[in-house]
Short mmCIF file of N, CA and C in Angstrom, two decimals:
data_model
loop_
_atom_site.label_atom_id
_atom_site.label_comp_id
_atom_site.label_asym_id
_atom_site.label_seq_id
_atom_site.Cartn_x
_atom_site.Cartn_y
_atom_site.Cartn_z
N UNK A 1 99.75 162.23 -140.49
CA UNK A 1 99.64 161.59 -139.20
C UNK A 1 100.85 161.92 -138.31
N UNK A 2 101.78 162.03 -138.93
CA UNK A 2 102.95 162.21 -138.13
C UNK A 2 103.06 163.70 -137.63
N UNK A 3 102.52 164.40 -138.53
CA UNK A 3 102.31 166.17 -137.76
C UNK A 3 101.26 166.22 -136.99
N UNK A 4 100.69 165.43 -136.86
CA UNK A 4 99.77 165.46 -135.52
C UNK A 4 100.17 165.23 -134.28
N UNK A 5 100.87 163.66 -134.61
CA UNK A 5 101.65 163.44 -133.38
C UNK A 5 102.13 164.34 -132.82
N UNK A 6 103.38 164.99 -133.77
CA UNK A 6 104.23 165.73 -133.53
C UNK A 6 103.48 167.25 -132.88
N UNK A 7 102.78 167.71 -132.99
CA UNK A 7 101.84 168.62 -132.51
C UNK A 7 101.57 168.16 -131.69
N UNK A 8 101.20 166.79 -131.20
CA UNK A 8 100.67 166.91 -130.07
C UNK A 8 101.93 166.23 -128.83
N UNK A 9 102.75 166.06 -129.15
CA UNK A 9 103.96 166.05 -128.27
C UNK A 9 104.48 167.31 -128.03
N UNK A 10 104.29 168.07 -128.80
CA UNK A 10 105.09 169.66 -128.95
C UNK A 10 104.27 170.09 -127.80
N UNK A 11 102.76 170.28 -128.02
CA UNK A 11 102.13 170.56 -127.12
C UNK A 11 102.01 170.31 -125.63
N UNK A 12 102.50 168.63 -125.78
CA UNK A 12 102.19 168.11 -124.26
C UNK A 12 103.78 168.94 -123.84
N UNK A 13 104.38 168.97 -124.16
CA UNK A 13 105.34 169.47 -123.20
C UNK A 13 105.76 171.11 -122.95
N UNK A 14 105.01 171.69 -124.17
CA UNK A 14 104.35 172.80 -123.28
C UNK A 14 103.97 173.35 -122.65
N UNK A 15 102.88 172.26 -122.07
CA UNK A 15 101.90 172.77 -121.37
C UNK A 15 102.41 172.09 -119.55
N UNK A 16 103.62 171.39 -120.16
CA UNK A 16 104.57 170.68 -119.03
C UNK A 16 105.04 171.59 -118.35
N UNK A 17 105.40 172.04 -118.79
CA UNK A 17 107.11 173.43 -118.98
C UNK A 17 106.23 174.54 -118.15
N UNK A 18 104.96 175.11 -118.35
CA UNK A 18 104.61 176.04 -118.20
C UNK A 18 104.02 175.39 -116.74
N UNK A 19 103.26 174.48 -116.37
CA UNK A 19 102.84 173.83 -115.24
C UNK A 19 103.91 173.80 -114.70
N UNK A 20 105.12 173.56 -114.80
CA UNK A 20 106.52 173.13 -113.77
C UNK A 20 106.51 174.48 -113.38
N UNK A 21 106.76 175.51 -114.21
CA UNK A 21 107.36 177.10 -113.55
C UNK A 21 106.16 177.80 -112.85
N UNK A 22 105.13 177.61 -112.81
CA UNK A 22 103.96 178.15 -112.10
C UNK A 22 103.96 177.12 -110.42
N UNK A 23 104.20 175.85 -110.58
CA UNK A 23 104.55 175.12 -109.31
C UNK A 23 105.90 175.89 -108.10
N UNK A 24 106.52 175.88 -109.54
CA UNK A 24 108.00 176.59 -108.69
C UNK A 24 108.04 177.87 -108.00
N UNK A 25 107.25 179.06 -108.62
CA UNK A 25 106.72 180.40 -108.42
C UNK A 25 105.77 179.89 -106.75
N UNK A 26 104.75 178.89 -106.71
CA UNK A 26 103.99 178.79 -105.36
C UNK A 26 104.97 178.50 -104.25
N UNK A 27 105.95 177.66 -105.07
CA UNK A 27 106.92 176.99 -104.04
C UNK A 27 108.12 178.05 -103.80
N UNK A 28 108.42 178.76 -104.24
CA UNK A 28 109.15 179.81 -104.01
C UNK A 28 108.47 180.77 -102.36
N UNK A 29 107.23 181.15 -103.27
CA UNK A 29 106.33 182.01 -102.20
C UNK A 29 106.47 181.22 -100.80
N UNK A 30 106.07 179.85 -100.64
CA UNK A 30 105.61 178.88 -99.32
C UNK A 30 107.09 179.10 -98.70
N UNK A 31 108.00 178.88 -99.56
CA UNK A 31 109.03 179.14 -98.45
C UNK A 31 109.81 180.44 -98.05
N UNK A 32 109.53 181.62 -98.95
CA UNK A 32 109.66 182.92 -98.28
C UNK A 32 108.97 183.12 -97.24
N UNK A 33 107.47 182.28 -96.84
CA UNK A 33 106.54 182.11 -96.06
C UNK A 33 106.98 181.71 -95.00
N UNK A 34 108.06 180.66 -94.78
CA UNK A 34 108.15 179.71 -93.99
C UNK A 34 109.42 180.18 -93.33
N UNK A 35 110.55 180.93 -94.37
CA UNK A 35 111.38 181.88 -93.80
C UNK A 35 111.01 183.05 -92.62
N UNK A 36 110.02 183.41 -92.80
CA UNK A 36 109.40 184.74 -92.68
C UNK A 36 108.67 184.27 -91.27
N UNK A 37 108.06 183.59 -91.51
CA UNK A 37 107.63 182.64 -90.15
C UNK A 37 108.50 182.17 -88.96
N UNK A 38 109.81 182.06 -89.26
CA UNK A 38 110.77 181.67 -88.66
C UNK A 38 111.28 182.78 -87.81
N UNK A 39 111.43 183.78 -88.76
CA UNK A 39 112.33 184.99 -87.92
C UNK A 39 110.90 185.67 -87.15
N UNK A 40 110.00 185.99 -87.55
CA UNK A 40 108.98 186.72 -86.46
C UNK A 40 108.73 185.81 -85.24
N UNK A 41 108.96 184.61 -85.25
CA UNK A 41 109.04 183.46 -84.27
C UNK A 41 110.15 183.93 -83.38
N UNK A 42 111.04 184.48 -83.56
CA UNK A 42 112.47 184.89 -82.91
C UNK A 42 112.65 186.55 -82.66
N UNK A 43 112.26 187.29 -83.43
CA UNK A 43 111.85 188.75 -83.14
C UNK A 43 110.36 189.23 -83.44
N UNK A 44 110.58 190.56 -82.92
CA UNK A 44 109.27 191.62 -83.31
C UNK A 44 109.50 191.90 -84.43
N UNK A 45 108.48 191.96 -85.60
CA UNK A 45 108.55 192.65 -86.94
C UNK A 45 107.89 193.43 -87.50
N UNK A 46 107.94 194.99 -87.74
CA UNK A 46 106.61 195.54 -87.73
C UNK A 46 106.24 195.13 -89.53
N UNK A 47 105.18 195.80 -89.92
CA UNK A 47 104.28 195.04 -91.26
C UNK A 47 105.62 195.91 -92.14
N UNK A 48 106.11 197.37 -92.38
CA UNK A 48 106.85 197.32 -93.02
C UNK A 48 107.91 196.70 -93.25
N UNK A 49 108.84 196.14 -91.75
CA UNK A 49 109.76 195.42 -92.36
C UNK A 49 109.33 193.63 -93.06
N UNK A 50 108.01 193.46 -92.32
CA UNK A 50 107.59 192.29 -93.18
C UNK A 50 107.52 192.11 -94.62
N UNK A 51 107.09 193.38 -95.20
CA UNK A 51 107.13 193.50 -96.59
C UNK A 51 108.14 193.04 -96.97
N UNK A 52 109.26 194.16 -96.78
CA UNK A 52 110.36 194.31 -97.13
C UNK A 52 111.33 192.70 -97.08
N UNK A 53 111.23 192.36 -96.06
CA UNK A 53 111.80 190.86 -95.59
C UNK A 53 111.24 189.85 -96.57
N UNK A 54 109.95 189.81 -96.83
CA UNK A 54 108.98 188.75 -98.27
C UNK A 54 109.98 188.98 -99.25
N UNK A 55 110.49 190.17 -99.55
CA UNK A 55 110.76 189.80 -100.93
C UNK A 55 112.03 189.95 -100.80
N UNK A 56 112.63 189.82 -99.88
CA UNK A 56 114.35 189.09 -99.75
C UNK A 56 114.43 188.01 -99.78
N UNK A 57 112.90 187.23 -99.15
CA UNK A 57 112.90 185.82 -99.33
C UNK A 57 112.54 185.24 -100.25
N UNK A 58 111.39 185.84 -101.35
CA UNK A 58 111.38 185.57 -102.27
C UNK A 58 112.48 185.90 -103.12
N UNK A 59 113.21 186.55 -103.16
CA UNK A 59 114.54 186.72 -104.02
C UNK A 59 116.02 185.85 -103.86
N UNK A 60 115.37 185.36 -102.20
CA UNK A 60 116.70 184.07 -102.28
C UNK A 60 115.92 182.84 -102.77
N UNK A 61 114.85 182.94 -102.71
CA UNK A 61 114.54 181.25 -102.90
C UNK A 61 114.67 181.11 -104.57
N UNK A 62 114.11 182.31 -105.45
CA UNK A 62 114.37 182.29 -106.28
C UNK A 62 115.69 182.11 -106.91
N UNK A 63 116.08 182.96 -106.41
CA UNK A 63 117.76 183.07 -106.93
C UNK A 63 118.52 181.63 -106.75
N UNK A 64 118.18 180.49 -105.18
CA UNK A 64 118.54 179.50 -105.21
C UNK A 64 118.06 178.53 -106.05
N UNK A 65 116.86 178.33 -106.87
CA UNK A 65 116.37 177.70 -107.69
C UNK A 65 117.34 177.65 -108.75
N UNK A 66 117.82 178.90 -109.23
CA UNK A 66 118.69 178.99 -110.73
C UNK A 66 120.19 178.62 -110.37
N UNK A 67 120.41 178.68 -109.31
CA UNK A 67 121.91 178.48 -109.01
C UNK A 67 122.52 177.79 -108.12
N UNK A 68 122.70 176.71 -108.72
CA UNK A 68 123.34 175.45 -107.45
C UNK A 68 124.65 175.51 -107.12
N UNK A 69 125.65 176.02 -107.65
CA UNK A 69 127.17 176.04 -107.63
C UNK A 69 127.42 176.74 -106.29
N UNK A 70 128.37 176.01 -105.39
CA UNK A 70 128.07 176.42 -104.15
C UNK A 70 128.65 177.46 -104.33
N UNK A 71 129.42 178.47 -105.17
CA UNK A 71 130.15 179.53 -104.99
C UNK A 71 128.95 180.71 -105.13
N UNK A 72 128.04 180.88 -105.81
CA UNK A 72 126.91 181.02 -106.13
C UNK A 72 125.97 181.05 -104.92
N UNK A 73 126.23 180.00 -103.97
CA UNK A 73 125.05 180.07 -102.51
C UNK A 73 126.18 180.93 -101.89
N UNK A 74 127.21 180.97 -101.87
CA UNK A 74 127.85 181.61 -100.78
C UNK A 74 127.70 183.38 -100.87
N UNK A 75 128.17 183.71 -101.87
CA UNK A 75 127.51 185.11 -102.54
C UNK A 75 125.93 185.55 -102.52
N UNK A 76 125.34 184.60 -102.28
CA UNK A 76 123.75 184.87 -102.24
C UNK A 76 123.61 184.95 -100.43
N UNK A 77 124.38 183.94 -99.90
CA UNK A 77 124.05 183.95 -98.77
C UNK A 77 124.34 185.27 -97.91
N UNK A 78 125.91 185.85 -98.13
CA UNK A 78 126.34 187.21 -98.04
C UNK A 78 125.87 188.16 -98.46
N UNK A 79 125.15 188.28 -99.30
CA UNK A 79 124.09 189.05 -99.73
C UNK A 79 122.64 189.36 -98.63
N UNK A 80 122.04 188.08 -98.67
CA UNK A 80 120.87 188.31 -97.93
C UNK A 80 120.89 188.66 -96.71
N UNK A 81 122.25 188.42 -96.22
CA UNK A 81 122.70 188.21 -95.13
C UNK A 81 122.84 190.04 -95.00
N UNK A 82 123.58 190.73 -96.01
CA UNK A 82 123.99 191.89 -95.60
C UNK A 82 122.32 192.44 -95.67
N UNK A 83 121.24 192.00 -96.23
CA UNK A 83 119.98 192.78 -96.56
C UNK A 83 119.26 192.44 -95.38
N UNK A 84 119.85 191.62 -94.50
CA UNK A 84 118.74 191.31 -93.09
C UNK A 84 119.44 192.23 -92.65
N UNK A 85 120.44 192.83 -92.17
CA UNK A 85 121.20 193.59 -91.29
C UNK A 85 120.54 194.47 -91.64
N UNK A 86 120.52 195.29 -92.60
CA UNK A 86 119.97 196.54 -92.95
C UNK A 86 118.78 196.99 -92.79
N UNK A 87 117.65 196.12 -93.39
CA UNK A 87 116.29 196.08 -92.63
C UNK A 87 116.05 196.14 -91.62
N UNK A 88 116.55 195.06 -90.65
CA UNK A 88 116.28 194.98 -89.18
C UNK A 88 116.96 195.81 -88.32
N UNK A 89 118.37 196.33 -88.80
CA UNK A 89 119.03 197.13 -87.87
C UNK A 89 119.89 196.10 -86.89
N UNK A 90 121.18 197.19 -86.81
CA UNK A 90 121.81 196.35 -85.90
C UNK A 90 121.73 195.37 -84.89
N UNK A 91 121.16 195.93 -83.81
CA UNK A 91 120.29 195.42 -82.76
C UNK A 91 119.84 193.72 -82.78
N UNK A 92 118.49 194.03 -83.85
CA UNK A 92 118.02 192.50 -84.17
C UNK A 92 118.58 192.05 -84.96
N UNK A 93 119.64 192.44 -85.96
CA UNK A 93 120.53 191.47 -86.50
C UNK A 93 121.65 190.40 -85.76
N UNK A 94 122.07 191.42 -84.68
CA UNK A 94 123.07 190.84 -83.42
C UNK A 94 122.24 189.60 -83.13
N UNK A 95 120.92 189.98 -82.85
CA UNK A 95 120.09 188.57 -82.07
C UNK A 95 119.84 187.24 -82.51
N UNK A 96 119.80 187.55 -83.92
CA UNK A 96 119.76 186.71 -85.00
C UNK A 96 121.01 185.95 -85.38
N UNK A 97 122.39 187.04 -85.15
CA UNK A 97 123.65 186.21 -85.61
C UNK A 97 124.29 185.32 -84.36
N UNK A 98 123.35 185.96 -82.77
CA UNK A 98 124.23 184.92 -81.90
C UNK A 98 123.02 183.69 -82.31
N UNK A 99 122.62 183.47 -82.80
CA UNK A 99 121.64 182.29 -83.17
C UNK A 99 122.18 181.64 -84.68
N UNK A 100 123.18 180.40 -84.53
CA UNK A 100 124.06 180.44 -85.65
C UNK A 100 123.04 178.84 -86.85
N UNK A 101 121.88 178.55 -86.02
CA UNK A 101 121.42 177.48 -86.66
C UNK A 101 120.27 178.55 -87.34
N UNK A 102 119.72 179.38 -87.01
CA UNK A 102 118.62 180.25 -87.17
C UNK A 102 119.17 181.30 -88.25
N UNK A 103 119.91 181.45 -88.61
CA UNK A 103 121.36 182.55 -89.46
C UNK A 103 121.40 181.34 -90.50
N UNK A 104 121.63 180.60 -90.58
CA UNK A 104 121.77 179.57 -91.87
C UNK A 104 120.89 179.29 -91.97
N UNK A 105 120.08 179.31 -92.11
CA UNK A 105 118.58 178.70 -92.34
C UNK A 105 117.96 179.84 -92.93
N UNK A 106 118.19 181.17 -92.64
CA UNK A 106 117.52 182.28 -93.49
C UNK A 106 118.53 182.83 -94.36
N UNK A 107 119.75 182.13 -94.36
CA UNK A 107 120.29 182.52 -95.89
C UNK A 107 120.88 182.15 -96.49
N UNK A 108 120.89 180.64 -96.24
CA UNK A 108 121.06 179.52 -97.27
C UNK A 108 119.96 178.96 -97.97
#
């Protein structure tokens, strides 16, 4: 009786564990979404740099999920930060950095 239990606690939180990281993966996506939404709201973006931009955002949201230590956001933020410049090009990066509430918000 007791390896049943125990099987079936083992189980329930299996099937926990695996439901939590499949939630987190949608919720990751919605807000690369919502990033992504933000800046075409503020510039022109053609579909390649849209691509390209999804999965910077999916790679910060992710990356912020695993790492809370603010030394950790600050390096991520400098990061994404140097990967918008590059994509977009000087130009619309300038437009983006005199916009200093709109600049923290896509890479924090």
């Amino acid at each position: 009786m007791k390896k049943i239990i125990s099987l079936f606690i083992l189980l329930f939180a299996f099937s926990f564990s695996v439901n939590a990281q499949e939630t987190s993966r949608e919720d990751v996506k919605t807000l690369a979404k919502k990033d992504l939404t933000l800046l075409s709201d503020n510039i022109k973006i053609d579909d390649q740099k849209t691509k390209e931009l999804y999965n910077v955002f999916i790679q910060k949201h992710s990356s912020l999920t695993e790492k809370n230590d603010e030394e950790s956001r600050i390096m991520l933020s400098r990061k994404i930060s140097s990967k918008l410049e590059s994509i977009l090009g000087k130009e619309e990066f300038a437009k983006i950095s005199n916009n200093k509430e709109l600049l923290k918000k896509l890479t924090y």
